[in-house]
Short mmCIF file of C-alpha atoms in Angstrom, two decimals:
data_model
loop_
_atom_site.label_atom_id
_atom_site.label_comp_id
_atom_site.label_asym_id
_atom_site.label_seq_id
_atom_site.Cartn_x
_atom_site.Cartn_y
_atom_site.Cartn_z
CA MET A 1 0.00 0.00 0.00
CA ASN A 2 1.20 3.45 -1.00
CA VAL A 3 0.14 6.01 1.68
CA LEU A 4 0.18 9.83 1.70
CA LEU A 5 -0.34 11.56 5.05
CA ILE A 6 -1.16 15.27 5.32
CA GLY A 7 0.14 17.31 8.28
CA ASN A 8 3.27 18.26 10.19
CA GLY A 9 2.75 17.74 13.94
CA ALA A 10 3.50 15.10 16.56
CA ARG A 11 0.13 13.47 15.83
CA GLU A 12 1.25 13.01 12.23
CA HIS A 13 4.67 11.73 13.35
CA ALA A 14 2.89 9.15 15.55
CA LEU A 15 0.68 8.12 12.61
CA CYS A 16 3.68 7.94 10.25
CA ARG A 17 5.65 5.90 12.78
CA SER A 18 2.83 3.35 13.05
CA LEU A 19 2.33 3.27 9.28
CA SER A 20 6.06 2.81 8.71
CA LEU A 21 5.98 -0.28 10.96
CA ASP A 22 3.07 -1.79 8.98
CA PRO A 23 4.36 -4.52 6.61
CA ASP A 24 1.58 -3.69 4.11
CA VAL A 25 2.89 -0.14 3.61
CA THR A 26 5.37 -0.18 0.74
CA ALA A 27 5.75 3.59 0.28
CA LEU A 28 5.00 6.36 2.79
CA TYR A 29 4.86 10.06 2.01
CA CYS A 30 4.06 13.03 4.26
CA ALA A 31 3.26 16.57 3.21
CA PRO A 32 4.63 18.83 4.49
CA GLY A 33 5.97 16.82 7.48
CA ASN A 34 8.78 17.86 9.84
CA ALA A 35 12.36 16.95 10.75
CA GLY A 36 11.34 13.80 12.67
CA ILE A 37 8.81 12.56 10.14
CA ALA A 38 11.56 12.77 7.49
CA GLU A 39 13.22 9.77 9.18
CA VAL A 40 10.24 7.47 8.48
CA ALA A 41 8.53 9.01 5.41
CA GLU A 42 9.47 10.85 2.23
CA LEU A 43 8.50 14.50 2.58
CA ARG A 44 6.66 16.45 -0.10
CA GLN A 45 5.58 20.08 -0.15
CA VAL A 46 1.91 20.97 -0.46
CA ASP A 47 -0.51 23.53 0.96
CA PRO A 48 -2.53 21.29 3.33
CA LEU A 49 -5.61 23.53 2.92
CA ASP A 50 -5.61 23.32 -0.91
CA GLY A 51 -7.78 20.31 -1.75
CA GLY A 52 -6.94 20.43 -5.45
CA ALA A 53 -3.20 20.45 -4.73
CA VAL A 54 -3.48 17.58 -2.22
CA ALA A 55 -5.54 15.51 -4.67
CA ALA A 56 -3.05 16.21 -7.48
CA LEU A 57 -0.15 15.14 -5.25
CA ALA A 58 -1.99 11.94 -4.32
CA VAL A 59 -2.56 11.15 -8.02
CA GLU A 60 1.09 11.94 -8.84
CA LEU A 61 2.33 9.60 -6.08
CA GLY A 62 -0.10 6.82 -7.01
CA ALA A 63 -1.48 6.85 -3.46
CA ASP A 64 -3.74 3.97 -2.44
CA LEU A 65 -4.78 5.84 0.71
CA VAL A 66 -4.62 9.47 1.85
CA VAL A 67 -4.75 10.19 5.59
CA VAL A 68 -5.62 13.78 6.57
CA GLY A 69 -4.17 14.53 10.00
CA PRO A 70 -5.21 18.05 11.14
CA GLU A 71 -8.65 19.55 11.53
CA ALA A 72 -8.26 22.67 9.35
CA PRO A 73 -7.84 20.75 6.04
CA LEU A 74 -10.79 18.52 6.93
CA VAL A 75 -13.06 21.49 7.63
CA ALA A 76 -11.78 23.05 4.38
CA GLY A 77 -13.01 20.01 2.44
CA VAL A 78 -9.65 18.51 1.48
CA ALA A 79 -10.98 14.96 1.94
CA ASP A 80 -13.80 15.74 -0.53
CA ALA A 81 -11.27 16.78 -3.18
CA VAL A 82 -9.26 13.58 -2.73
CA ARG A 83 -12.41 11.43 -2.86
CA GLY A 84 -13.38 13.33 -6.00
CA ALA A 85 -10.12 12.16 -7.57
CA GLY A 86 -11.14 8.56 -6.88
CA ILE A 87 -8.64 7.91 -4.09
CA PRO A 88 -9.65 6.39 -0.73
CA VAL A 89 -9.21 8.93 2.06
CA PHE A 90 -9.27 8.63 5.84
CA GLY A 91 -11.06 11.72 7.09
CA PRO A 92 -14.60 13.13 7.02
CA SER A 93 -16.13 15.40 4.39
CA GLY A 94 -16.01 19.14 4.97
CA GLU A 95 -19.69 19.06 5.88
CA ALA A 96 -19.30 16.24 8.43
CA ALA A 97 -16.14 17.85 9.84
CA GLN A 98 -18.34 20.73 11.03
CA LEU A 99 -18.80 18.47 14.05
CA GLU A 100 -15.46 20.01 15.07
CA GLY A 101 -15.59 23.15 12.94
CA SER A 102 -18.70 24.48 14.69
CA LYS A 103 -19.50 23.90 18.37
CA ALA A 104 -23.08 25.00 17.66
CA PHE A 105 -23.45 22.38 14.89
CA ALA A 106 -22.08 19.71 17.25
CA LYS A 107 -24.62 20.68 19.93
CA ASP A 108 -27.42 20.44 17.36
CA VAL A 109 -26.27 16.97 16.26
CA MET A 110 -26.04 15.83 19.89
CA ALA A 111 -29.55 17.08 20.55
CA GLY A 112 -30.85 15.15 17.53
CA ALA A 113 -28.97 12.00 18.57
CA GLY A 114 -29.94 12.19 22.24
CA VAL A 115 -26.29 12.35 23.29
CA PRO A 116 -25.67 13.56 26.87
CA THR A 117 -23.79 16.88 26.97
CA ALA A 118 -23.61 20.14 28.90
CA ARG A 119 -26.55 22.54 28.70
CA SER A 120 -25.51 25.50 26.56
CA TYR A 121 -26.42 28.74 24.82
CA VAL A 122 -25.18 29.95 21.44
CA CYS A 123 -24.51 33.71 21.65
CA THR A 124 -23.76 36.37 19.03
CA THR A 125 -24.32 39.62 20.96
CA PRO A 126 -22.93 41.07 24.21
CA ASP A 127 -26.43 40.99 25.74
CA GLU A 128 -26.81 37.28 24.97
CA VAL A 129 -23.33 36.67 26.43
CA ASP A 130 -24.22 38.46 29.66
CA GLU A 131 -27.48 36.51 30.00
CA ALA A 132 -25.77 33.14 29.42
CA LEU A 133 -22.92 33.83 31.84
CA ASP A 134 -25.44 34.93 34.46
CA ALA A 135 -27.59 31.84 33.89
CA PHE A 136 -24.78 29.34 34.52
CA GLY A 137 -22.56 31.21 37.00
CA ALA A 138 -18.94 30.35 37.78
CA PRO A 139 -16.89 28.52 36.74
CA TYR A 140 -17.62 29.95 33.30
CA VAL A 141 -17.07 27.78 30.20
CA VAL A 142 -16.74 29.85 27.02
CA LYS A 143 -16.01 28.24 23.63
CA ASP A 144 -15.29 29.94 20.33
CA ASP A 145 -17.74 28.37 17.88
CA GLY A 146 -15.05 27.89 15.21
CA LEU A 147 -11.64 26.27 14.98
CA ALA A 148 -9.04 27.77 17.32
CA ALA A 149 -6.18 25.21 17.27
CA GLY A 150 -7.10 23.88 20.71
CA LYS A 151 -6.96 27.33 22.29
CA GLY A 152 -10.54 28.58 21.80
CA VAL A 153 -11.87 27.46 25.17
CA VAL A 154 -11.69 29.53 28.36
CA VAL A 155 -12.69 28.04 31.73
CA THR A 156 -12.48 30.65 34.47
CA ASP A 157 -14.04 31.98 37.66
CA ASP A 158 -13.34 35.52 36.42
CA LEU A 159 -16.53 36.99 34.95
CA GLU A 160 -14.68 39.80 33.14
CA ALA A 161 -12.24 37.36 31.50
CA ALA A 162 -15.10 35.09 30.44
CA ALA A 163 -17.04 38.00 28.93
CA ALA A 164 -13.93 39.36 27.18
CA HIS A 165 -13.24 36.01 25.50
CA ALA A 166 -16.89 35.59 24.54
CA ASN A 167 -17.11 39.05 23.02
CA SER A 168 -13.91 38.50 21.01
CA CYS A 169 -15.63 35.66 19.10
CA ASP A 170 -18.11 36.12 16.23
CA ARG A 171 -20.22 33.33 17.64
CA VAL A 172 -19.68 31.67 20.98
CA VAL A 173 -21.05 28.70 22.91
CA ILE A 174 -21.43 29.26 26.68
CA GLU A 175 -22.23 26.16 28.68
CA GLU A 176 -22.53 24.73 32.16
CA PHE A 177 -19.34 23.54 33.83
CA LEU A 178 -18.99 19.75 33.94
CA ASP A 179 -17.40 18.31 37.06
CA GLY A 180 -15.29 15.14 37.14
CA PRO A 181 -12.25 13.75 35.32
CA GLU A 182 -11.92 14.08 31.55
CA VAL A 183 -11.37 11.22 29.12
CA SER A 184 -10.54 11.20 25.41
CA LEU A 185 -12.01 8.31 23.45
CA PHE A 186 -11.26 7.94 19.75
CA ALA A 187 -13.32 5.81 17.39
CA ILE A 188 -12.66 4.85 13.79
CA THR A 189 -15.80 4.77 11.67
CA ASP A 190 -16.82 4.24 8.05
CA GLY A 191 -20.14 6.03 8.59
CA GLU A 192 -21.94 2.93 9.87
CA THR A 193 -19.65 0.66 11.87
CA VAL A 194 -17.93 2.33 14.85
CA LEU A 195 -14.68 0.87 16.19
CA PRO A 196 -13.64 2.46 19.52
CA LEU A 197 -9.95 2.63 20.40
CA GLN A 198 -8.50 2.60 23.94
CA PRO A 199 -9.25 5.64 26.14
CA ALA A 200 -6.60 8.18 27.13
CA GLN A 201 -6.38 11.24 29.33
CA ASP A 202 -4.60 14.41 28.31
CA PHE A 203 -3.41 17.45 30.27
CA LYS A 204 -4.65 20.74 28.84
CA ARG A 205 -3.18 23.28 31.27
CA ALA A 206 0.34 24.58 30.69
CA LEU A 207 1.67 24.10 34.22
CA ASP A 208 1.86 21.40 36.91
CA ASP A 209 -1.23 20.77 39.06
CA ASP A 210 -3.44 21.94 36.17
CA GLU A 211 -2.41 25.56 36.62
CA GLY A 212 -1.82 28.15 33.89
CA PRO A 213 -3.58 28.75 30.56
CA ASN A 214 -5.21 26.15 28.34
CA THR A 215 -2.96 24.69 25.64
CA GLY A 216 -3.26 22.19 22.80
CA GLY A 217 -2.17 19.54 25.33
CA MET A 218 1.00 19.04 27.41
CA GLY A 219 0.97 15.25 27.81
CA ALA A 220 -1.20 12.14 27.94
CA TYR A 221 -1.38 8.56 29.17
CA SER A 222 -3.21 5.30 28.49
CA PRO A 223 -4.76 3.08 29.86
CA LEU A 224 -6.82 4.68 32.62
CA PRO A 225 -6.56 2.39 35.68
CA TRP A 226 -9.23 4.38 37.53
CA ALA A 227 -11.88 4.20 34.78
CA ASP A 228 -14.87 1.86 34.81
CA PRO A 229 -14.05 -1.21 32.64
CA LYS A 230 -17.45 -0.75 30.96
CA LEU A 231 -16.69 2.87 29.97
CA VAL A 232 -15.78 2.21 26.33
CA GLU A 233 -18.87 0.09 25.69
CA GLU A 234 -21.10 2.67 27.42
CA VAL A 235 -19.68 5.54 25.34
CA LEU A 236 -20.03 3.47 22.15
CA GLN A 237 -23.72 2.87 22.88
CA THR A 238 -24.70 6.32 24.23
CA VAL A 239 -22.39 8.71 22.34
CA LEU A 240 -20.40 7.38 19.39
CA GLN A 241 -22.88 5.14 17.54
CA PRO A 242 -25.84 7.54 17.99
CA THR A 243 -23.74 10.46 16.65
CA VAL A 244 -22.61 8.51 13.58
CA ASP A 245 -26.19 7.33 12.99
CA GLU A 246 -27.55 10.88 13.32
CA LEU A 247 -25.03 12.30 10.84
CA ARG A 248 -25.86 9.56 8.34
CA ARG A 249 -29.59 10.26 8.85
CA ARG A 250 -28.95 13.94 8.04
CA GLY A 251 -27.25 13.02 4.78
CA THR A 252 -23.77 13.97 6.02
CA PRO A 253 -22.20 10.58 6.80
CA PHE A 254 -19.06 10.79 8.93
CA SER A 255 -16.16 8.50 8.04
CA GLY A 256 -12.74 8.84 9.63
CA LEU A 257 -11.78 9.48 13.24
CA LEU A 258 -14.49 10.60 15.66
CA TYR A 259 -12.95 11.92 18.87
CA ALA A 260 -15.18 12.32 21.91
CA GLY A 261 -13.89 14.53 24.71
CA LEU A 262 -15.81 13.33 27.77
CA ALA A 263 -16.38 14.37 31.37
CA ILE A 264 -17.13 11.56 33.84
CA THR A 265 -19.50 13.59 36.01
CA SER A 266 -21.45 12.75 39.17
CA ARG A 267 -24.50 12.42 36.88
CA GLY A 268 -22.81 10.15 34.32
CA VAL A 269 -20.80 10.56 31.12
CA ARG A 270 -21.21 13.89 29.30
CA VAL A 271 -19.66 15.02 25.99
CA ILE A 272 -17.49 18.12 26.33
CA GLU A 273 -16.68 18.34 22.62
CA PHE A 274 -16.23 16.34 19.43
CA ASN A 275 -13.21 16.48 17.17
CA ALA A 276 -13.04 15.13 13.63
CA ARG A 277 -9.47 13.80 13.76
CA PHE A 278 -6.94 12.09 15.98
CA GLY A 279 -6.17 14.19 19.08
CA ASP A 280 -2.70 15.43 19.95
CA PRO A 281 -1.11 14.30 22.33
CA GLU A 282 -3.48 11.37 22.98
CA THR A 283 -2.67 9.78 19.60
CA GLN A 284 0.92 9.33 20.73
CA VAL A 285 -0.09 7.02 23.61
CA VAL A 286 -3.03 5.26 21.94
CA LEU A 287 -0.98 4.24 18.89
CA ALA A 288 1.91 3.19 21.14
CA ARG A 289 -0.42 0.48 22.50
CA LEU A 290 -2.11 -0.61 19.24
CA LYS A 291 -0.80 -3.96 17.96
CA THR A 292 -3.05 -4.36 14.92
CA PRO A 293 -1.30 -2.86 11.83
CA LEU A 294 -2.73 0.62 11.26
CA ALA A 295 -2.96 1.00 7.48
CA GLY A 296 -5.55 -1.75 7.00
CA ILE A 297 -7.82 -0.22 9.65
CA LEU A 298 -7.69 3.24 8.06
CA LEU A 299 -8.24 1.81 4.55
CA ALA A 300 -11.25 -0.20 5.76
CA ALA A 301 -12.76 3.00 7.18
CA ALA A 302 -12.14 4.79 3.87
CA ASN A 303 -13.67 1.92 1.87
CA GLY A 304 -16.67 1.23 4.12
CA THR A 305 -15.54 -2.25 5.14
CA LEU A 306 -14.81 -1.83 8.87
CA SER A 307 -17.36 -4.53 9.76
CA ASP A 308 -15.11 -7.10 8.03
CA LEU A 309 -12.14 -6.45 10.33
CA GLU A 310 -11.00 -8.78 13.10
CA PRO A 311 -11.19 -7.23 16.62
CA LEU A 312 -8.32 -4.84 17.30
CA ARG A 313 -5.37 -6.16 19.29
CA TRP A 314 -3.84 -4.07 22.09
CA SER A 315 -0.67 -4.26 24.15
CA GLU A 316 -1.12 -4.72 27.89
CA ASP A 317 1.65 -2.13 28.35
CA ALA A 318 0.96 1.42 29.47
CA ALA A 319 2.11 4.49 27.53
CA VAL A 320 2.96 8.05 28.62
CA THR A 321 3.85 11.05 26.48
CA VAL A 322 5.27 14.37 27.74
CA VAL A 323 5.28 17.48 25.55
CA ILE A 324 8.31 19.77 25.40
CA ALA A 325 7.08 23.26 24.47
CA SER A 326 8.85 26.43 23.40
CA HIS A 327 9.58 29.41 25.61
CA ASN A 328 6.37 31.45 26.13
CA TYR A 329 3.95 28.77 24.82
CA PRO A 330 0.90 29.00 24.57
CA GLY A 331 1.66 32.66 23.83
CA THR A 332 3.74 33.55 20.78
CA PRO A 333 6.49 30.92 20.94
CA ARG A 334 10.18 31.52 20.44
CA THR A 335 11.46 29.49 17.48
CA GLY A 336 14.78 28.70 15.82
CA ASP A 337 16.48 27.32 18.95
CA PRO A 338 18.68 24.23 18.40
CA ILE A 339 17.54 20.92 19.91
CA THR A 340 20.21 18.55 21.23
CA GLY A 341 20.08 15.08 22.75
CA LEU A 342 17.78 13.41 20.21
CA ALA A 343 20.49 10.94 19.16
CA ASP A 344 21.15 10.15 22.83
CA VAL A 345 17.52 9.11 23.33
CA ALA A 346 17.66 6.91 20.23
CA ALA A 347 20.87 5.28 21.48
CA GLU A 348 20.01 4.90 25.17
CA ASP A 349 16.23 4.57 25.47
CA ALA A 350 14.92 2.75 22.38
CA PRO A 351 12.72 0.84 21.87
CA HIS A 352 10.80 1.66 25.05
CA ALA A 353 11.10 5.45 24.67
CA TYR A 354 11.24 7.59 21.55
CA VAL A 355 10.73 11.19 20.45
CA LEU A 356 7.94 12.34 18.17
CA HIS A 357 8.47 15.72 16.50
CA ALA A 358 5.84 18.46 16.41
CA GLY A 359 7.23 21.96 15.77
CA THR A 360 10.68 21.16 14.34
CA LYS A 361 12.63 21.74 11.15
CA ARG A 362 16.13 21.13 9.83
CA ASP A 363 18.62 24.00 9.74
CA GLY A 364 21.71 22.55 8.06
CA ASP A 365 22.79 19.63 10.21
CA ALA A 366 20.84 20.86 13.24
CA VAL A 367 17.21 20.30 14.25
CA VAL A 368 15.66 23.53 15.54
CA SER A 369 12.35 24.51 17.13
CA ALA A 370 9.67 25.73 14.72
CA GLY A 371 6.47 25.98 16.79
CA GLY A 372 4.84 26.09 20.19
CA ARG A 373 4.74 22.40 21.00
CA VAL A 374 8.10 21.09 19.81
CA LEU A 375 8.46 17.43 20.81
CA SER A 376 6.43 14.60 22.37
CA VAL A 377 8.65 12.25 24.40
CA THR A 378 6.75 8.94 24.44
CA ALA A 379 7.46 5.76 26.40
CA THR A 380 5.86 2.40 27.17
CA GLY A 381 6.22 0.18 30.23
CA LYS A 382 4.59 -2.67 32.10
CA ASN A 383 2.59 -0.05 34.05
CA LEU A 384 2.15 3.72 34.09
CA GLY A 385 4.89 4.15 36.68
CA GLN A 386 7.49 2.47 34.50
CA ALA A 387 6.31 4.22 31.33
CA ARG A 388 6.42 7.55 33.15
CA ASP A 389 9.94 6.94 34.48
CA ARG A 390 11.14 6.01 31.00
CA ALA A 391 9.54 9.09 29.42
CA TYR A 392 11.10 11.51 31.91
CA THR A 393 14.50 9.77 31.74
CA ALA A 394 14.50 10.22 27.96
CA LEU A 395 13.25 13.80 28.29
CA GLY A 396 16.20 14.55 30.58
CA ARG A 397 18.62 13.89 27.71
CA ILE A 398 17.07 16.60 25.51
CA HIS A 399 18.04 20.26 25.66
CA LEU A 400 16.09 23.14 24.13
CA ASP A 401 16.92 26.56 25.52
CA GLY A 402 14.02 28.15 27.42
CA SER A 403 11.75 25.14 26.90
CA GLN A 404 9.05 24.05 29.32
CA HIS A 405 7.30 20.80 30.22
CA ARG A 406 5.03 19.50 32.93
CA THR A 407 6.58 17.22 35.54
CA ASP A 408 3.32 15.61 36.69
CA ILE A 409 1.99 13.82 33.58
CA ALA A 410 0.26 10.58 34.73
CA ALA A 411 1.66 11.02 38.26
CA LYS A 412 -1.66 10.63 40.10
CA ALA A 413 -2.80 7.71 37.94
CA ALA A 414 0.55 5.95 38.41
CA ALA A 415 0.41 6.47 42.16
CA GLY A 416 -3.02 4.86 42.26
CA GLU A 417 -2.09 1.73 40.27
#
């Protein structure tokens, strides 16, 4: 199988790593990729948001499957352009991707499907914002209706800050605060069959103890030793399958990766948000545990044959990933700083720990930072404690001037094993 993957982050590096280990993958391309992805795939240049250009590249490469990694190309309809060229693609149509592209659309779909979620108001004027904030009270949950690269959500006790964020958005969803731990559950679907993956938990706040601003994610772990063993089946029955069925009923079938961000509240499971693609950094730990070769699963989703697959096989091992971010992230990050120690990790810590690149590029012989989240240091172990130790040992070999990382990823879960 000849595979083209679109994107350039650590999620895409994780996907490329898994695809490169799949014996059925004979050629692997990534556009535009990054310095780490270049070690496992051949890089090509393309504008990820230009559907015509992506489709033309797929035709030129003779791709048997195109995998669209990030949300922006999906919402822009890139998967539609590739399908129009007659090439199987893993990723929803632009219309179905509105499940992530518009929080208001997602709420409407959930209402139609009877999916449990937070009560909410969609607001477009300052008066509506004030009424909604007053109705729910603190803590305030304010979500930009559109795509915001993981940074469009503000959760705060500060009424002025909540109102300021709400009024900076064209359209905003204000909802009740959901108590309880959060879980990310991915499912692969062809529009009918829904195949849930293993759950993970990510860490959104920039600093230890869940302090600081929201980010795209500073680390993740899987499995969740504290979660109910029936959680995946419950979410499949009450959230994932009803959502896929509702979208098909509306004439906008969803095929690709359906990501449910969940709160395990005192009143049961509630959906916080949907995404239309693999989450970053949860993908890094979920794929680290997947034993079934990846390409065949993604192709079956693209071709509508998921029901023919054998059950997925999973490692009993745990996985932990820790994000190394640039100075000042999630504000405007400093870039262009050299990264050292990557070869040391490869020499000392493989195969149990490895580095997935996010915001990196080559500058001559050096690898330098090129974004906010720079690297995801990922490790596996017989339990979360061992995986965590291995991840932080590997992380200690890497130097990036002014960088930051959390020191408490999976600490509580490991302590409770």
